[in-house]
GROMACS .gro file of C-alpha atoms in nm:
model
  298
    1MET     CA    1  -9.858  -1.323   5.793
    2PRO     CA    2  -9.823  -0.953   5.884
    3LEU     CA    3  -9.670  -0.721   5.626
    4SER     CA    4  -9.293  -0.712   5.666
    5ILE     CA    5  -9.005  -0.556   5.472
    6ARG     CA    6  -8.656  -0.706   5.482
    7LYS     CA    7  -8.358  -0.521   5.337
    8LEU     CA    8  -8.144  -0.703   5.081
    9THR     CA    9  -7.844  -0.469   5.077
   10GLY     CA   10  -7.742  -0.154   5.258
   11ARG     CA   11  -7.824   0.074   4.966
   12ILE     CA   12  -8.090  -0.092   4.750
   13GLY     CA   13  -8.352  -0.362   4.756
   14ALA     CA   14  -8.599  -0.524   4.996
   15VAL     CA   15  -8.820  -0.834   5.009
   16VAL     CA   16  -9.184  -0.770   5.096
   17GLU     CA   17  -9.385  -1.041   5.272
   18GLY     CA   18  -9.740  -1.056   5.399
   19VAL     CA   19  -9.914  -0.884   5.105
   20ASP     CA   20 -10.182  -1.076   4.914
   21LEU     CA   21 -10.132  -0.963   4.555
   22THR     CA   22 -10.444  -1.149   4.444
   23SER     CA   23 -10.681  -0.930   4.646
   24SER     CA   24 -10.762  -0.560   4.649
   25PRO     CA   25 -10.529  -0.380   4.890
   26ASP     CA   26 -10.631  -0.113   5.137
   27PHE     CA   27 -10.492   0.239   5.124
   28ALA     CA   28 -10.251   0.172   5.412
   29THR     CA   29 -10.094  -0.122   5.227
   30ILE     CA   30 -10.039   0.078   4.910
   31THR     CA   31  -9.890   0.362   5.114
   32THR     CA   32  -9.652   0.118   5.284
   33LEU     CA   33  -9.542  -0.023   4.947
   34ARG     CA   34  -9.490   0.325   4.804
   35ASP     CA   35  -9.284   0.420   5.112
   36ALA     CA   36  -9.079   0.101   5.067
   37LEU     CA   37  -9.008   0.192   4.705
   38ASN     CA   38  -8.907   0.544   4.806
   39GLU     CA   39  -8.662   0.405   5.060
   40HIS     CA   40  -8.532   0.087   4.896
   41LYS     CA   41  -8.582   0.173   4.524
   42ALA     CA   42  -8.661  -0.192   4.441
   43ILE     CA   43  -8.893  -0.441   4.615
   44VAL     CA   44  -8.945  -0.812   4.549
   45PHE     CA   45  -9.240  -1.042   4.614
   46ASP     CA   46  -9.164  -1.414   4.637
   47ASP     CA   47  -9.391  -1.708   4.549
   48VAL     CA   48  -9.671  -1.508   4.389
   49ARG     CA   49  -9.900  -1.678   4.137
   50LEU     CA   50  -9.991  -1.403   3.891
   51ASP     CA   51 -10.091  -1.396   3.526
   52ASN     CA   52 -10.069  -1.099   3.290
   53ALA     CA   53 -10.398  -0.949   3.406
   54ASP     CA   54 -10.290  -0.981   3.770
   55GLN     CA   55  -9.961  -0.809   3.695
   56GLU     CA   56 -10.143  -0.524   3.522
   57ARG     CA   57 -10.378  -0.493   3.817
   58VAL     CA   58 -10.095  -0.480   4.075
   59ALA     CA   59  -9.900  -0.227   3.867
   60GLY     CA   60 -10.221  -0.022   3.855
   61TRP     CA   61 -10.208   0.021   4.232
   62PHE     CA   62  -9.937   0.280   4.168
   63GLY     CA   63 -10.095   0.475   3.884
   64GLU     CA   64 -10.208   0.471   3.522
   65LEU     CA   65 -10.037   0.209   3.306
   66THR     CA   66  -9.841   0.281   2.992
   67THR     CA   67  -9.889   0.067   2.686
   68ALA     CA   68  -9.622  -0.199   2.638
   69HIS     CA   69  -9.371   0.016   2.446
   70PRO     CA   70  -9.369   0.311   2.204
   71ASN     CA   71  -9.261   0.087   1.913
   72VAL     CA   72  -9.256  -0.279   2.018
   73PRO     CA   73  -9.595  -0.460   2.014
   74ALA     CA   74  -9.748  -0.587   2.336
   75ALA     CA   75  -9.750  -0.955   2.427
   76ASP     CA   76 -10.033  -1.146   2.263
   77GLY     CA   77 -10.371  -1.068   2.409
   78THR     CA   78 -10.255  -0.768   2.610
   79THR     CA   79 -10.211  -0.393   2.575
   80ASN     CA   80  -9.972  -0.319   2.859
   81VAL     CA   81  -9.740  -0.624   2.880
   82LEU     CA   82  -9.400  -0.631   2.710
   83ALA     CA   83  -9.232  -0.969   2.679
   84VAL     CA   84  -8.866  -0.937   2.777
   85ASP     CA   85  -8.775  -1.255   2.596
   86SER     CA   86  -8.429  -1.393   2.521
   87GLU     CA   87  -8.555  -1.517   2.182
   88THR     CA   88  -8.589  -1.158   2.058
   89SER     CA   89  -8.373  -0.938   2.281
   90LYS     CA   90  -8.126  -0.939   2.566
   91ALA     CA   91  -8.108  -0.605   2.753
   92ASN     CA   92  -7.746  -0.651   2.856
   93GLU     CA   93  -7.679  -0.280   2.893
   94TRP     CA   94  -7.734  -0.045   3.186
   95HIS     CA   95  -8.044   0.168   3.130
   96ALA     CA   96  -8.363   0.305   3.275
   97ASP     CA   97  -8.678   0.214   3.083
   98VAL     CA   98  -8.795   0.427   2.787
   99THR     CA   99  -8.598   0.741   2.879
  100PHE     CA  100  -8.614   0.857   2.518
  101VAL     CA  101  -8.968   0.993   2.579
  102VAL     CA  102  -9.048   1.311   2.769
  103ASN     CA  103  -9.211   1.130   3.061
  104PRO     CA  104  -9.050   0.788   3.114
  105PRO     CA  105  -9.231   0.538   3.336
  106GLN     CA  106  -9.220   0.605   3.708
  107LEU     CA  107  -9.225   0.235   3.797
  108THR     CA  108  -9.140  -0.091   3.625
  109THR     CA  109  -9.276  -0.431   3.726
  110LEU     CA  110  -9.108  -0.752   3.609
  111ARG     CA  111  -9.261  -1.098   3.657
  112SER     CA  112  -9.068  -1.420   3.609
  113VAL     CA  113  -9.227  -1.641   3.342
  114VAL     CA  114  -8.939  -1.860   3.218
  115VAL     CA  115  -8.627  -1.880   3.436
  116PRO     CA  116  -8.301  -2.032   3.308
  117PRO     CA  117  -8.135  -2.304   3.517
  118TYR     CA  118  -7.848  -2.067   3.591
  119GLY     CA  119  -7.760  -1.702   3.531
  120GLY     CA  120  -8.002  -1.447   3.393
  121GLU     CA  121  -7.987  -1.220   3.698
  122THR     CA  122  -8.115  -0.864   3.689
  123LEU     CA  123  -7.887  -0.595   3.829
  124ILE     CA  124  -8.052  -0.282   3.970
  125ALA     CA  125  -7.851   0.026   4.070
  126ASN     CA  126  -7.939   0.312   4.304
  127ALA     CA  127  -7.882   0.635   4.108
  128ALA     CA  128  -7.943   0.852   4.415
  129ALA     CA  129  -7.662   0.683   4.606
  130ALA     CA  130  -7.444   0.731   4.296
  131TYR     CA  131  -7.516   1.104   4.299
  132ARG     CA  132  -7.427   1.125   4.668
  133ASP     CA  133  -7.099   0.946   4.597
  134LEU     CA  134  -6.987   1.212   4.348
  135PRO     CA  135  -6.717   1.455   4.460
  136GLU     CA  136  -6.869   1.795   4.533
  137ALA     CA  137  -6.721   1.959   4.222
  138LEU     CA  138  -6.860   1.684   3.999
  139ARG     CA  139  -7.202   1.706   4.166
  140THR     CA  140  -7.211   2.079   4.098
  141LEU     CA  141  -7.121   2.023   3.734
  142ALA     CA  142  -7.375   1.744   3.691
  143ASP     CA  143  -7.648   1.963   3.842
  144SER     CA  144  -7.606   2.209   3.554
  145LEU     CA  145  -7.611   1.961   3.262
  146ARG     CA  146  -7.875   1.839   3.020
  147VAL     CA  147  -7.853   1.518   2.817
  148VAL     CA  148  -8.028   1.384   2.508
  149HIS     CA  149  -8.169   1.031   2.524
  150THR     CA  150  -8.264   0.844   2.208
  151ASN     CA  151  -8.378   0.501   2.091
  152GLN     CA  152  -8.160   0.541   1.779
  153TYR     CA  153  -7.850   0.364   1.902
  154ASP     CA  154  -7.622   0.098   1.766
  155TYR     CA  155  -7.783  -0.245   1.792
  156ALA     CA  156  -7.490  -0.413   1.619
  157ARG     CA  157  -7.529  -0.787   1.657
  158ALA     CA  158  -7.287  -1.072   1.617
  159PRO     CA  159  -7.320  -1.253   1.282
  160SER     CA  160  -7.506  -1.530   1.464
  161ALA     CA  161  -7.802  -1.303   1.550
  162THR     CA  162  -8.132  -1.470   1.470
  163ALA     CA  163  -8.395  -1.333   1.234
  164GLU     CA  164  -8.620  -1.276   1.538
  165GLN     CA  165  -8.354  -1.065   1.710
  166GLN     CA  166  -8.286  -0.863   1.395
  167GLU     CA  167  -8.657  -0.795   1.350
  168TYR     CA  168  -8.693  -0.685   1.713
  169ASP     CA  169  -8.404  -0.439   1.667
  170ARG     CA  170  -8.564  -0.302   1.350
  171VAL     CA  171  -8.898  -0.246   1.521
  172PHE     CA  172  -8.737  -0.090   1.829
  173VAL     CA  173  -8.586   0.193   1.622
  174SER     CA  174  -8.860   0.209   1.355
  175THR     CA  175  -8.997   0.537   1.490
  176PRO     CA  176  -8.724   0.766   1.623
  177TYR     CA  177  -8.753   0.938   1.960
  178GLU     CA  178  -8.530   1.190   2.133
  179ALA     CA  179  -8.588   1.362   2.466
  180GLU     CA  180  -8.372   1.612   2.651
  181HIS     CA  181  -8.355   1.547   3.025
  182PRO     CA  182  -8.159   1.689   3.318
  183VAL     CA  183  -7.851   1.482   3.401
  184VAL     CA  184  -7.959   1.514   3.765
  185ARG     CA  185  -8.327   1.448   3.823
  186VAL     CA  186  -8.508   1.555   4.139
  187HIS     CA  187  -8.741   1.280   4.262
  188PRO     CA  188  -9.093   1.424   4.285
  189LEU     CA  189  -9.186   1.243   4.607
  190THR     CA  190  -8.864   1.234   4.811
  191GLY     CA  191  -8.669   1.532   4.677
  192GLU     CA  192  -8.364   1.307   4.630
  193ARG     CA  193  -8.132   1.384   4.345
  194GLY     CA  194  -8.028   1.100   4.115
  195LEU     CA  195  -7.818   1.062   3.802
  196PHE     CA  196  -8.065   1.024   3.516
  197ILE     CA  197  -7.846   0.874   3.245
  198GLY     CA  198  -7.787   0.517   3.121
  199GLY     CA  199  -7.777   0.341   2.788
  200PHE     CA  200  -8.018   0.568   2.601
  201ALA     CA  201  -7.825   0.883   2.706
  202LYS     CA  202  -7.619   0.974   2.401
  203ARG     CA  203  -7.489   1.328   2.425
  204ILE     CA  204  -7.460   1.604   2.682
  205VAL     CA  205  -7.599   1.931   2.551
  206GLY     CA  206  -7.331   2.187   2.469
  207LEU     CA  207  -7.034   1.949   2.475
  208PRO     CA  208  -6.838   1.804   2.182
  209SER     CA  209  -6.901   1.434   2.124
  210GLY     CA  210  -6.569   1.319   2.270
  211GLU     CA  211  -6.597   1.517   2.593
  212SER     CA  212  -6.965   1.423   2.623
  213ALA     CA  213  -6.888   1.050   2.598
  214ASP     CA  214  -6.601   1.077   2.848
  215LEU     CA  215  -6.813   1.262   3.104
  216LEU     CA  216  -7.105   1.022   3.066
  217ARG     CA  217  -6.864   0.732   3.126
  218VAL     CA  218  -6.735   0.895   3.445
  219LEU     CA  219  -7.084   0.962   3.580
  220GLN     CA  220  -7.209   0.615   3.483
  221SER     CA  221  -6.918   0.454   3.668
  222TYR     CA  222  -7.061   0.591   3.994
  223VAL     CA  223  -7.404   0.440   3.923
  224THR     CA  224  -7.263   0.091   3.870
  225ARG     CA  225  -7.030   0.079   4.170
  226PRO     CA  226  -7.087  -0.262   4.336
  227GLU     CA  227  -7.211  -0.112   4.663
  228ASN     CA  228  -7.494   0.062   4.473
  229VAL     CA  229  -7.611  -0.254   4.295
  230LEU     CA  230  -7.857  -0.530   4.382
  231ARG     CA  231  -7.796  -0.856   4.193
  232TRP     CA  232  -8.130  -1.035   4.181
  233ARG     CA  233  -8.131  -1.406   4.100
  234TRP     CA  234  -8.469  -1.501   3.956
  235SER     CA  235  -8.685  -1.794   4.066
  236GLN     CA  236  -9.028  -1.897   3.946
  237HIS     CA  237  -9.330  -1.694   4.060
  238GLN     CA  238  -9.159  -1.370   4.156
  239LEU     CA  239  -9.253  -1.007   4.101
  240LEU     CA  240  -8.996  -0.728   4.110
  241ILE     CA  241  -9.094  -0.360   4.122
  242PHE     CA  242  -8.841  -0.080   4.091
  243ASP     CA  243  -8.854   0.299   4.077
  244ASN     CA  244  -8.750   0.377   3.721
  245ARG     CA  245  -8.694   0.745   3.807
  246ILE     CA  246  -8.398   0.683   4.029
  247THR     CA  247  -8.252   0.344   3.929
  248GLN     CA  248  -8.092   0.172   3.634
  249HIS     CA  249  -8.098  -0.199   3.554
  250TYR     CA  250  -7.914  -0.458   3.349
  251GLY     CA  251  -8.021  -0.808   3.242
  252ILE     CA  252  -7.710  -1.027   3.246
  253ASP     CA  253  -7.656  -1.246   2.938
  254ASN     CA  254  -7.486  -1.533   3.121
  255TYR     CA  255  -7.729  -1.823   3.069
  256ASP     CA  256  -7.604  -1.963   2.737
  257ALA     CA  257  -7.883  -2.062   2.498
  258HIS     CA  258  -8.141  -2.133   2.768
  259PRO     CA  259  -8.473  -1.950   2.736
  260ARG     CA  260  -8.547  -1.660   2.970
  261ARG     CA  261  -8.865  -1.451   2.980
  262LEU     CA  262  -8.982  -1.176   3.210
  263ASN     CA  263  -9.308  -0.994   3.149
  264ARG     CA  264  -9.289  -0.618   3.199
  265VAL     CA  265  -9.563  -0.372   3.288
  266THR     CA  266  -9.481  -0.005   3.347
  267VAL     CA  267  -9.661   0.280   3.519
  268ALA     CA  268  -9.687   0.627   3.363
  269GLY     CA  269  -9.454   0.890   3.503
  270GLU     CA  270  -9.406   1.262   3.543
  271VAL     CA  271  -9.199   1.487   3.319
  272PRO     CA  272  -8.856   1.495   3.493
  273THR     CA  273  -8.740   1.814   3.661
  274GLY     CA  274  -8.381   1.918   3.717
  275VAL     CA  275  -8.216   2.095   4.008
  276ASP     CA  276  -8.288   2.430   3.843
  277GLY     CA  277  -8.660   2.349   3.810
  278ARG     CA  278  -8.640   2.306   3.433
  279ARG     CA  279  -8.845   2.020   3.290
  280SER     CA  280  -8.757   1.770   3.021
  281GLU     CA  281  -8.853   1.830   2.657
  282GLN     CA  282  -8.943   1.596   2.371
  283LEU     CA  283  -8.718   1.678   2.075
  284VAL     CA  284  -8.820   1.408   1.827
  285GLY     CA  285  -9.130   1.188   1.814
  286ASP     CA  286  -9.475   1.194   1.973
  287SER     CA  287  -9.514   0.934   2.249
  288SER     CA  288  -9.869   1.027   2.357
  289HIS     CA  289  -9.995   0.688   2.231
  290TYR     CA  290  -9.757   0.520   2.473
  291SER     CA  291  -9.813   0.709   2.799
  292GLY     CA  292 -10.017   0.980   2.958
  293VAL     CA  293  -9.835   1.242   3.160
  294LEU     CA  294  -9.860   1.204   3.537
  295ALA     CA  295  -9.886   1.520   3.744
  296VAL     CA  296  -9.743   1.380   4.069
  297ALA     CA  297  -9.744   1.020   4.192
  298ALA     CA  298  -9.972   0.943   4.485
   0.00000   0.00000   0.00000
């Protein structure tokens, strides 16, 4: 089957067919996939039979891998695989991955391992389209702002939280991290501007807490507009790749007590740059054990 790319929505998402993920790709194939990510922000491969090592290998087509997480241990027998497992955590909040470090991953790959009989979709939002939707005055304001992201946020659980979930929360925040990023990030390959906020974004620099929270809510509401969102319903043997620099995602907790597991592998990213050319800064914590710093993605 020749390589083909089929759009899923007008603003985000495409299905890729005709790529053998079990073999070594040629340069033209990798270039086509990178171009598809630049355009569609998220791409999906159906009916692929991959294990952890295969997923690491495919993610490596796009650059150096990060370790699994700055604080959370990798899945057994791996260095780079994080188990996104309903037994320990449910990421039912809009976020981009690991934005509390100075150079968050450029790409995230998710592979379906255990799929519930219903629900459990992953929502992915186009943050560049959200920026373009802003009124001009709000775009101009957002261009000038900086925001602090941190892993030290409220993980308040219902009283029924399991010991496994409570332990996961403890480990997640065990070493604190804070990074200051531009609210509007310029994509290093396309030059697009996108809102770089989400669940780890806690306070806008220079604003009182109330005004900061209100403005973040307004900006976030543009990211999660339905027309900017892909709702992906998982099946067995699927691989999803999205550009973590210019998207946010949300795992929906709508599958009752059924198990759900996705294995995640992420690719090291650049230090974000704002509209004014100013780069992000690490304020708290040293994440060098987690990720090298990419100069520019190929």
